Amino acid sequence: MTTHDSIRLWVAEQMHLDIETAEAAELARLDGVTAAAEAGYVRTLLRLGEYRPLVG
């Protein structure tokens, strides 16, 4: 499972959304909230002094 998948599942749980039965509009909202959560995750990582991203 990728980080994206983990974050998406976590967001769906927080939204009380069943991905298997969700309608297209609900999935679109889930994807938007997931994108915002991922962006926050990356910004937090980049602010950590001990984080060293892989280069190349």
Coordinates of N, CA and C in Angstrom, one line a residue:
M1 N 0.8 -1.2 0.0 CA 0.0 0.0 0.0 C 0.9 1.2 0.0
T2 N 0.6 2.2 -0.8 CA 1.4 3.4 -0.9 C 0.9 4.4 0.2
T3 N 1.7 5.4 0.3 CA 1.4 6.5 1.3 C 0.1 7.1 0.8
H4 N -0.1 7.3 -0.5 CA -1.3 7.9 -1.0 C -2.5 7.1 -0.6
D5 N -2.4 5.8 -0.7 CA -3.5 4.9 -0.4 C -3.8 4.9 1.1
S6 N -2.8 5.0 1.9 CA -3.0 5.0 3.4 C -3.7 6.3 3.8
I7 N -3.2 7.4 3.2 CA -3.8 8.7 3.6 C -5.3 8.7 3.1
R8 N -5.5 8.2 1.9 CA -6.9 8.2 1.3 C -7.8 7.4 2.2
L9 N -7.4 6.2 2.6 CA -8.2 5.4 3.5 C -8.5 6.1 4.8
W10 N -7.4 6.7 5.4 CA -7.6 7.4 6.7 C -8.6 8.6 6.5
V11 N -8.5 9.3 5.4 CA -9.4 10.4 5.2 C -10.8 9.9 5.0
A12 N -11.0 8.8 4.3 CA -12.3 8.2 4.1 C -12.9 7.8 5.5
E13 N -12.1 7.2 6.3 CA -12.6 6.8 7.7 C -13.0 8.1 8.5
Q14 N -12.2 9.2 8.4 CA -12.6 10.4 9.1 C -13.9 11.0 8.6
M15 N -14.2 10.8 7.3 CA -15.4 11.3 6.6 C -16.5 10.3 6.8
H16 N -16.3 9.1 7.4 CA -17.3 8.1 7.6 C -17.8 7.7 6.2
L17 N -16.9 7.5 5.3 CA -17.2 7.2 3.9 C -16.8 5.8 3.5
D18 N -17.7 5.0 3.0 CA -17.4 3.7 2.5 C -17.0 3.8 1.0
I19 N -15.8 3.6 0.7 CA -15.3 3.8 -0.6 C -16.0 2.9 -1.6
E20 N -16.3 1.7 -1.2 CA -16.9 0.7 -2.1 C -18.4 1.1 -2.5
T21 N -19.1 1.9 -1.7 CA -20.5 2.2 -2.0 C -20.6 3.7 -2.3
A22 N -19.6 4.5 -2.2 CA -19.7 5.9 -2.4 C -20.0 6.3 -3.9
E23 N -20.7 7.3 -4.0 CA -21.1 7.8 -5.3 C -19.9 8.7 -5.9
A24 N -20.0 9.0 -7.2 CA -18.9 9.7 -7.8 C -18.6 11.1 -7.2
A25 N -19.7 11.8 -6.8 CA -19.5 13.1 -6.1 C -18.7 13.0 -4.8
E26 N -19.1 11.9 -4.0 CA -18.4 11.7 -2.8 C -17.0 11.3 -3.0
L27 N -16.7 10.5 -4.0 CA -15.3 10.1 -4.3 C -14.5 11.3 -4.7
A28 N -15.1 12.2 -5.5 CA -14.4 13.4 -5.9 C -14.1 14.3 -4.7
R29 N -15.0 14.4 -3.8 CA -14.7 15.2 -2.5 C -13.6 14.5 -1.7
L30 N -13.7 13.2 -1.7 CA -12.6 12.4 -1.0 C -11.3 12.7 -1.6
D31 N -11.2 12.7 -2.9 CA -9.9 13.0 -3.6 C -9.4 14.4 -3.3
G32 N -10.3 15.3 -3.3 CA -9.9 16.7 -3.0 C -9.4 16.8 -1.5
V33 N -10.0 16.2 -0.6 CA -9.6 16.3 0.8 C -8.3 15.5 0.9
T34 N -8.2 14.4 0.2 CA -6.9 13.6 0.3 C -5.7 14.4 -0.3
A35 N -6.0 15.1 -1.3 CA -4.9 15.9 -1.9 C -4.4 17.0 -0.9
A36 N -5.4 17.6 -0.2 CA -5.0 18.6 0.8 C -4.2 18.0 2.0
A37 N -4.7 16.8 2.4 CA -4.0 16.1 3.5 C -2.6 15.7 3.0
E38 N -2.4 15.2 1.8 CA -1.1 14.9 1.3 C -0.1 16.1 1.3
A39 N -0.7 17.2 0.8 CA 0.1 18.4 0.7 C 0.6 18.8 2.1
G40 N -0.3 18.7 3.1 CA 0.1 19.0 4.5 C 1.2 18.1 5.0
Y41 N 1.0 16.8 4.7 CA 2.0 15.8 5.1 C 3.4 16.1 4.5
V42 N 3.4 16.5 3.2 CA 4.7 16.8 2.6 C 5.3 18.0 3.2
R43 N 4.5 19.1 3.4 CA 5.0 20.3 4.0 C 5.6 20.1 5.4
T44 N 4.9 19.2 6.1 CA 5.4 18.9 7.5 C 6.8 18.1 7.4
L45 N 6.9 17.2 6.5 CA 8.1 16.5 6.3 C 9.3 17.4 5.9
L46 N 9.0 18.3 5.0 CA 10.1 19.2 4.6 C 10.5 20.2 5.7
R47 N 9.7 20.4 6.6 CA 10.1 21.3 7.8 C 10.9 20.6 8.8
L48 N 10.8 19.3 8.8 CA 11.6 18.5 9.8 C 13.1 18.6 9.5
G49 N 13.9 19.0 10.5 CA 15.3 19.2 10.3 C 16.0 17.8 10.0
E50 N 15.5 16.8 10.6 CA 16.1 15.5 10.4 C 15.7 14.7 9.2
Y51 N 14.7 15.3 8.4 CA 14.2 14.6 7.2 C 15.2 14.9 6.1
R52 N 15.6 13.9 5.4 CA 16.5 14.1 4.3 C 15.9 13.3 3.1
P53 N 15.3 14.1 2.1 CA 14.7 13.4 1.0 C 15.7 12.8 0.1
L54 N 15.2 11.7 -0.6 CA 16.1 11.0 -1.5 C 16.3 11.9 -2.7
V55 N 17.5 12.0 -3.3 CA 17.7 12.8 -4.5 C 18.1 11.9 -5.6
G56 N 17.6 12.2 -6.8 CA 18.0 11.4 -7.9 C 17.0 10.4 -8.4

